[in-house]
């Protein structure tokens, strides 16, 4: 019996060793104490097409670099090692009008991104994504087009067009997002779970460009919308590129909304968008004021919708993001 126990223990130890050996761990440190001095250098060292997952630990610091994690990379988990996400900052300072040599043309909105992600199966925790160009037009902090992306305890800092979620499925869990105009925008199916979303000096929180065939667009669960100390009127959203066939889908479930949110809630894209009911799917359920008291929604635009409890129950992290492959983002590590 003792011999069998020893054999079983040896097998278990071997299995655990093999599981650990599958992971490659890299460390980024600006002071040279890690395996790489920049996040991009760490990413570039990872072979395309590898089946083995990679963990990139980032030591506290501010890393000014344009970062790209492109299709073909394996599953990557990135973790900031600071006590808070503000300790690890990934930043750059381009806006849509910036020109980067050798090109003589402006980079455009999507090209202004400090961090661009097109790879699948990325998990990022405890870090800040920033565009430090200031209030000078479109300037993206993070652009993500990779499917099955998870962001936990992260911060996204910018002004106009802070967060471009432009394809695939993403989960933002316990994150902080701030901006002014259309600062959460794009075509993704994305869930924002228990996030704090700060509007600076008015504007629009969302500018969804949901594909008409997508059942879900942006889903905000138990979030908190905050504004400036002196509230500046802010809309929940407007439908981006409605005239190109998009059908903006945005739902707020059990969301606290500060006094900066306009009573009408939503707004057409522009004066030409005369029939927003034809290109929007805007809904709420159990919205409250900043103190958690039921919000007066009597003045909401007629082309928005209030969900029933039964309808709202459909909007869970798993149900919204599972897709055809039954992805469970809560298990992503």
Coordinates of C-alpha atoms in Angstrom, one line a residue, residues 36-278:
X36 CA 13.2 42.3 -21.0
X37 CA 13.2 46.1 -20.7
X38 CA 10.0 46.7 -22.6
X39 CA 6.6 44.9 -23.1
X40 CA 7.1 44.9 -26.9
X41 CA 10.5 43.2 -26.6
X42 CA 8.9 40.5 -24.4
X43 CA 6.1 40.0 -26.9
X44 CA 8.5 39.9 -29.9
X45 CA 10.5 37.1 -28.2
X46 CA 7.4 34.8 -28.2
X47 CA 7.3 32.5 -31.3
X48 CA 4.3 32.8 -33.5
X49 CA 2.2 29.6 -33.6
X50 CA 3.4 28.3 -30.3
X51 CA 1.0 26.0 -28.4
X52 CA 2.5 26.9 -25.0
X53 CA 0.9 29.8 -23.0
X54 CA 3.1 32.7 -21.8
X55 CA 3.0 34.7 -18.7
X56 CA 4.5 38.2 -18.8
X57 CA 5.0 39.9 -15.4
X58 CA 5.5 43.6 -15.6
X59 CA 7.3 45.3 -12.7
X60 CA 5.9 48.7 -11.5
X61 CA 6.8 51.7 -13.7
X62 CA 5.7 53.8 -16.6
X63 CA 6.4 52.2 -20.0
X64 CA 6.2 54.7 -22.9
X65 CA 6.0 52.5 -26.0
X66 CA 3.5 51.6 -28.8
X67 CA 2.7 48.0 -28.1
X68 CA 1.2 45.5 -30.5
X69 CA 0.3 41.9 -29.8
X70 CA -0.7 40.5 -33.2
X71 CA -2.5 37.5 -34.5
X72 CA -0.5 34.3 -34.4
X73 CA 0.8 34.7 -30.8
X74 CA -0.2 32.0 -28.3
X75 CA -2.4 32.6 -25.3
X76 CA -0.7 35.3 -23.3
X77 CA -1.4 36.5 -19.7
X78 CA 0.0 39.9 -18.7
X79 CA 0.1 40.9 -15.1
X80 CA 1.2 44.2 -13.5
X81 CA 3.1 43.4 -10.3
X82 CA 2.3 46.7 -8.5
X83 CA 0.0 47.0 -5.6
X84 CA -2.5 48.8 -7.8
X85 CA -3.1 49.1 -11.6
X86 CA -1.8 52.7 -11.4
X87 CA 1.6 51.3 -10.5
X88 CA 2.1 49.8 -14.0
X89 CA 1.3 52.2 -16.8
X90 CA 1.5 51.4 -20.6
X91 CA 1.3 54.8 -22.3
X92 CA 1.9 56.7 -25.6
X93 CA 0.9 60.1 -26.9
X94 CA -0.4 59.9 -30.5
X95 CA -3.7 61.4 -31.7
X96 CA -5.5 60.8 -35.0
X97 CA -3.6 63.7 -36.6
X98 CA -0.1 62.5 -35.6
X99 CA 2.3 61.6 -38.3
X100 CA 4.9 58.9 -37.6
X101 CA 7.9 58.7 -39.9
X102 CA 8.6 57.4 -42.5
X103 CA 4.9 57.9 -43.3
X104 CA 3.7 61.3 -44.3
X105 CA 0.1 60.6 -43.5
X106 CA -1.8 61.0 -40.2
X107 CA -2.1 57.7 -38.3
X108 CA -5.9 58.1 -38.0
X109 CA -8.1 57.1 -35.0
X110 CA -7.2 53.4 -34.8
X111 CA -3.6 54.1 -35.5
X112 CA -3.3 56.4 -32.5
X113 CA -3.7 53.5 -30.1
X114 CA -1.0 53.2 -27.4
X115 CA -1.7 49.4 -27.3
X116 CA -3.1 47.3 -30.1
X117 CA -4.3 43.8 -29.6
X118 CA -5.3 41.5 -32.5
X119 CA -4.2 38.2 -30.9
X120 CA -6.8 35.8 -29.4
X121 CA -6.9 34.5 -25.8
X122 CA -5.2 37.4 -24.0
X123 CA -5.7 38.1 -20.3
X124 CA -4.4 41.3 -18.8
X125 CA -4.6 42.1 -15.1
X126 CA -3.6 45.0 -12.8
X127 CA -2.3 47.5 -15.4
X128 CA -3.1 50.9 -16.8
X129 CA -3.6 51.7 -20.5
X130 CA -3.2 55.4 -21.2
X131 CA -3.1 57.8 -24.2
X132 CA -1.4 60.9 -22.9
X133 CA -2.1 63.1 -25.9
X134 CA -4.6 65.1 -23.9
X135 CA -7.9 66.6 -25.0
X136 CA -6.7 67.0 -28.6
X137 CA -9.1 64.9 -30.7
X138 CA -9.3 61.2 -31.1
X139 CA -6.6 59.4 -29.1
X140 CA -7.0 55.7 -28.3
X141 CA -5.5 54.1 -25.2
X142 CA -6.4 50.5 -26.1
X143 CA -7.6 49.0 -29.4
X144 CA -8.6 45.4 -29.2
X145 CA -9.7 43.2 -32.1
X146 CA -8.7 39.9 -30.6
X147 CA -11.4 37.4 -29.7
X148 CA -11.7 36.0 -26.1
X149 CA -9.9 38.9 -24.4
X150 CA -10.1 39.4 -20.6
X151 CA -9.2 42.5 -18.7
X152 CA -9.3 42.4 -14.9
X153 CA -8.6 45.3 -12.5
X154 CA -7.3 47.5 -15.3
X155 CA -7.5 51.3 -15.9
X156 CA -8.1 52.9 -19.3
X157 CA -7.2 56.6 -19.4
X158 CA -7.9 59.1 -22.2
X159 CA -10.2 61.8 -23.5
X160 CA -11.9 61.1 -26.9
X161 CA -12.0 57.5 -28.1
X162 CA -10.2 56.0 -25.1
X163 CA -11.2 52.4 -25.6
X164 CA -11.7 50.9 -29.0
X165 CA -13.3 47.4 -28.7
X166 CA -13.5 46.7 -32.4
X167 CA -14.0 43.0 -32.9
X168 CA -14.4 39.7 -31.1
X169 CA -15.5 39.2 -27.5
X170 CA -14.1 40.8 -24.4
X171 CA -14.7 40.9 -20.7
X172 CA -13.8 43.9 -18.6
X173 CA -14.0 43.0 -14.9
X174 CA -13.6 45.5 -12.1
X175 CA -12.0 48.0 -14.4
X176 CA -11.9 51.9 -14.5
X177 CA -12.5 53.7 -17.7
X178 CA -12.4 57.4 -18.3
X179 CA -12.9 59.8 -21.2
X180 CA -15.0 62.5 -22.7
X181 CA -16.4 61.8 -26.2
X182 CA -17.4 58.3 -27.5
X183 CA -14.8 56.9 -25.2
X184 CA -16.1 53.3 -25.4
X185 CA -16.6 52.5 -29.1
X186 CA -16.4 49.9 -31.8
X187 CA -18.0 46.6 -33.0
X188 CA -17.2 44.1 -30.3
X189 CA -19.4 42.1 -28.1
X190 CA -18.2 43.2 -24.7
X191 CA -19.3 42.9 -21.1
X192 CA -18.3 45.5 -18.5
X193 CA -18.8 43.8 -15.1
X194 CA -18.6 46.0 -12.0
X195 CA -16.7 48.7 -13.7
X196 CA -16.4 52.4 -12.8
X197 CA -16.8 54.7 -15.8
X198 CA -15.9 58.3 -15.5
X199 CA -17.1 61.0 -17.9
X200 CA -14.9 64.1 -18.1
X201 CA -16.5 67.4 -19.1
X202 CA -19.6 65.9 -20.8
X203 CA -19.9 64.1 -24.0
X204 CA -21.0 60.5 -24.7
X205 CA -20.1 57.4 -22.8
X206 CA -20.6 54.9 -25.7
X207 CA -20.5 54.9 -29.5
X208 CA -21.3 51.3 -30.3
X209 CA -21.0 50.1 -33.9
X210 CA -22.6 46.7 -33.4
X211 CA -23.0 44.4 -36.3
X212 CA -26.6 43.9 -37.2
X213 CA -26.2 40.1 -37.0
X214 CA -24.7 40.2 -33.5
X215 CA -27.2 39.4 -30.7
X216 CA -25.3 41.4 -28.1
X217 CA -23.2 44.5 -28.2
X218 CA -22.1 46.3 -25.0
X219 CA -23.5 45.0 -21.7
X220 CA -22.8 46.9 -18.5
X221 CA -23.5 44.9 -15.4
X222 CA -23.6 46.5 -11.9
X223 CA -21.4 49.4 -13.0
X224 CA -21.0 52.9 -11.7
X225 CA -21.1 55.9 -14.0
X226 CA -19.5 59.0 -12.4
X227 CA -18.7 62.5 -13.6
X228 CA -17.0 65.7 -12.6
X229 CA -17.5 67.2 -9.2
X230 CA -19.6 69.8 -11.0
X231 CA -21.8 67.6 -13.3
X232 CA -21.6 68.3 -17.0
X233 CA -24.5 66.8 -19.0
X234 CA -23.5 63.5 -20.6
X235 CA -25.3 61.0 -22.8
X236 CA -25.2 57.2 -22.3
X237 CA -24.4 56.8 -26.0
X238 CA -25.0 57.5 -29.7
X239 CA -24.8 55.1 -32.6
X240 CA -21.5 55.3 -34.4
X241 CA -21.5 54.8 -38.2
X242 CA -25.2 54.2 -38.3
X243 CA -25.2 55.1 -41.9
X244 CA -22.9 52.2 -42.8
X245 CA -25.2 49.5 -41.6
X246 CA -24.3 49.2 -38.0
X247 CA -27.0 48.6 -35.3
X248 CA -25.8 49.9 -32.0
X249 CA -26.7 47.6 -29.1
X250 CA -26.0 48.8 -25.5
X251 CA -27.6 47.6 -22.3
X252 CA -27.1 48.9 -18.8
X253 CA -28.2 46.5 -16.1
X254 CA -28.4 47.6 -12.4
X255 CA -26.1 50.6 -13.1
X256 CA -25.6 53.5 -10.8
X257 CA -25.8 56.7 -12.8
X258 CA -24.5 60.1 -11.5
X259 CA -26.3 63.4 -11.9
X260 CA -24.3 64.1 -15.0
X261 CA -26.3 61.6 -17.1
X262 CA -29.0 63.4 -19.1
X263 CA -32.6 62.6 -18.4
X264 CA -33.2 61.6 -22.0
X265 CA -30.3 59.2 -21.8
X266 CA -29.5 58.6 -25.5
X267 CA -28.8 60.7 -28.6
X268 CA -28.8 60.3 -32.4
X269 CA -25.3 60.3 -34.0
X270 CA -26.0 63.6 -35.8
X271 CA -28.7 65.7 -37.5
X272 CA -28.9 63.2 -40.4
X273 CA -29.7 60.4 -38.0
X274 CA -33.4 61.1 -38.1
X275 CA -34.7 57.6 -37.4
X276 CA -32.4 56.3 -34.6
X277 CA -35.0 53.6 -33.7
X278 CA -34.0 51.9 -36.9

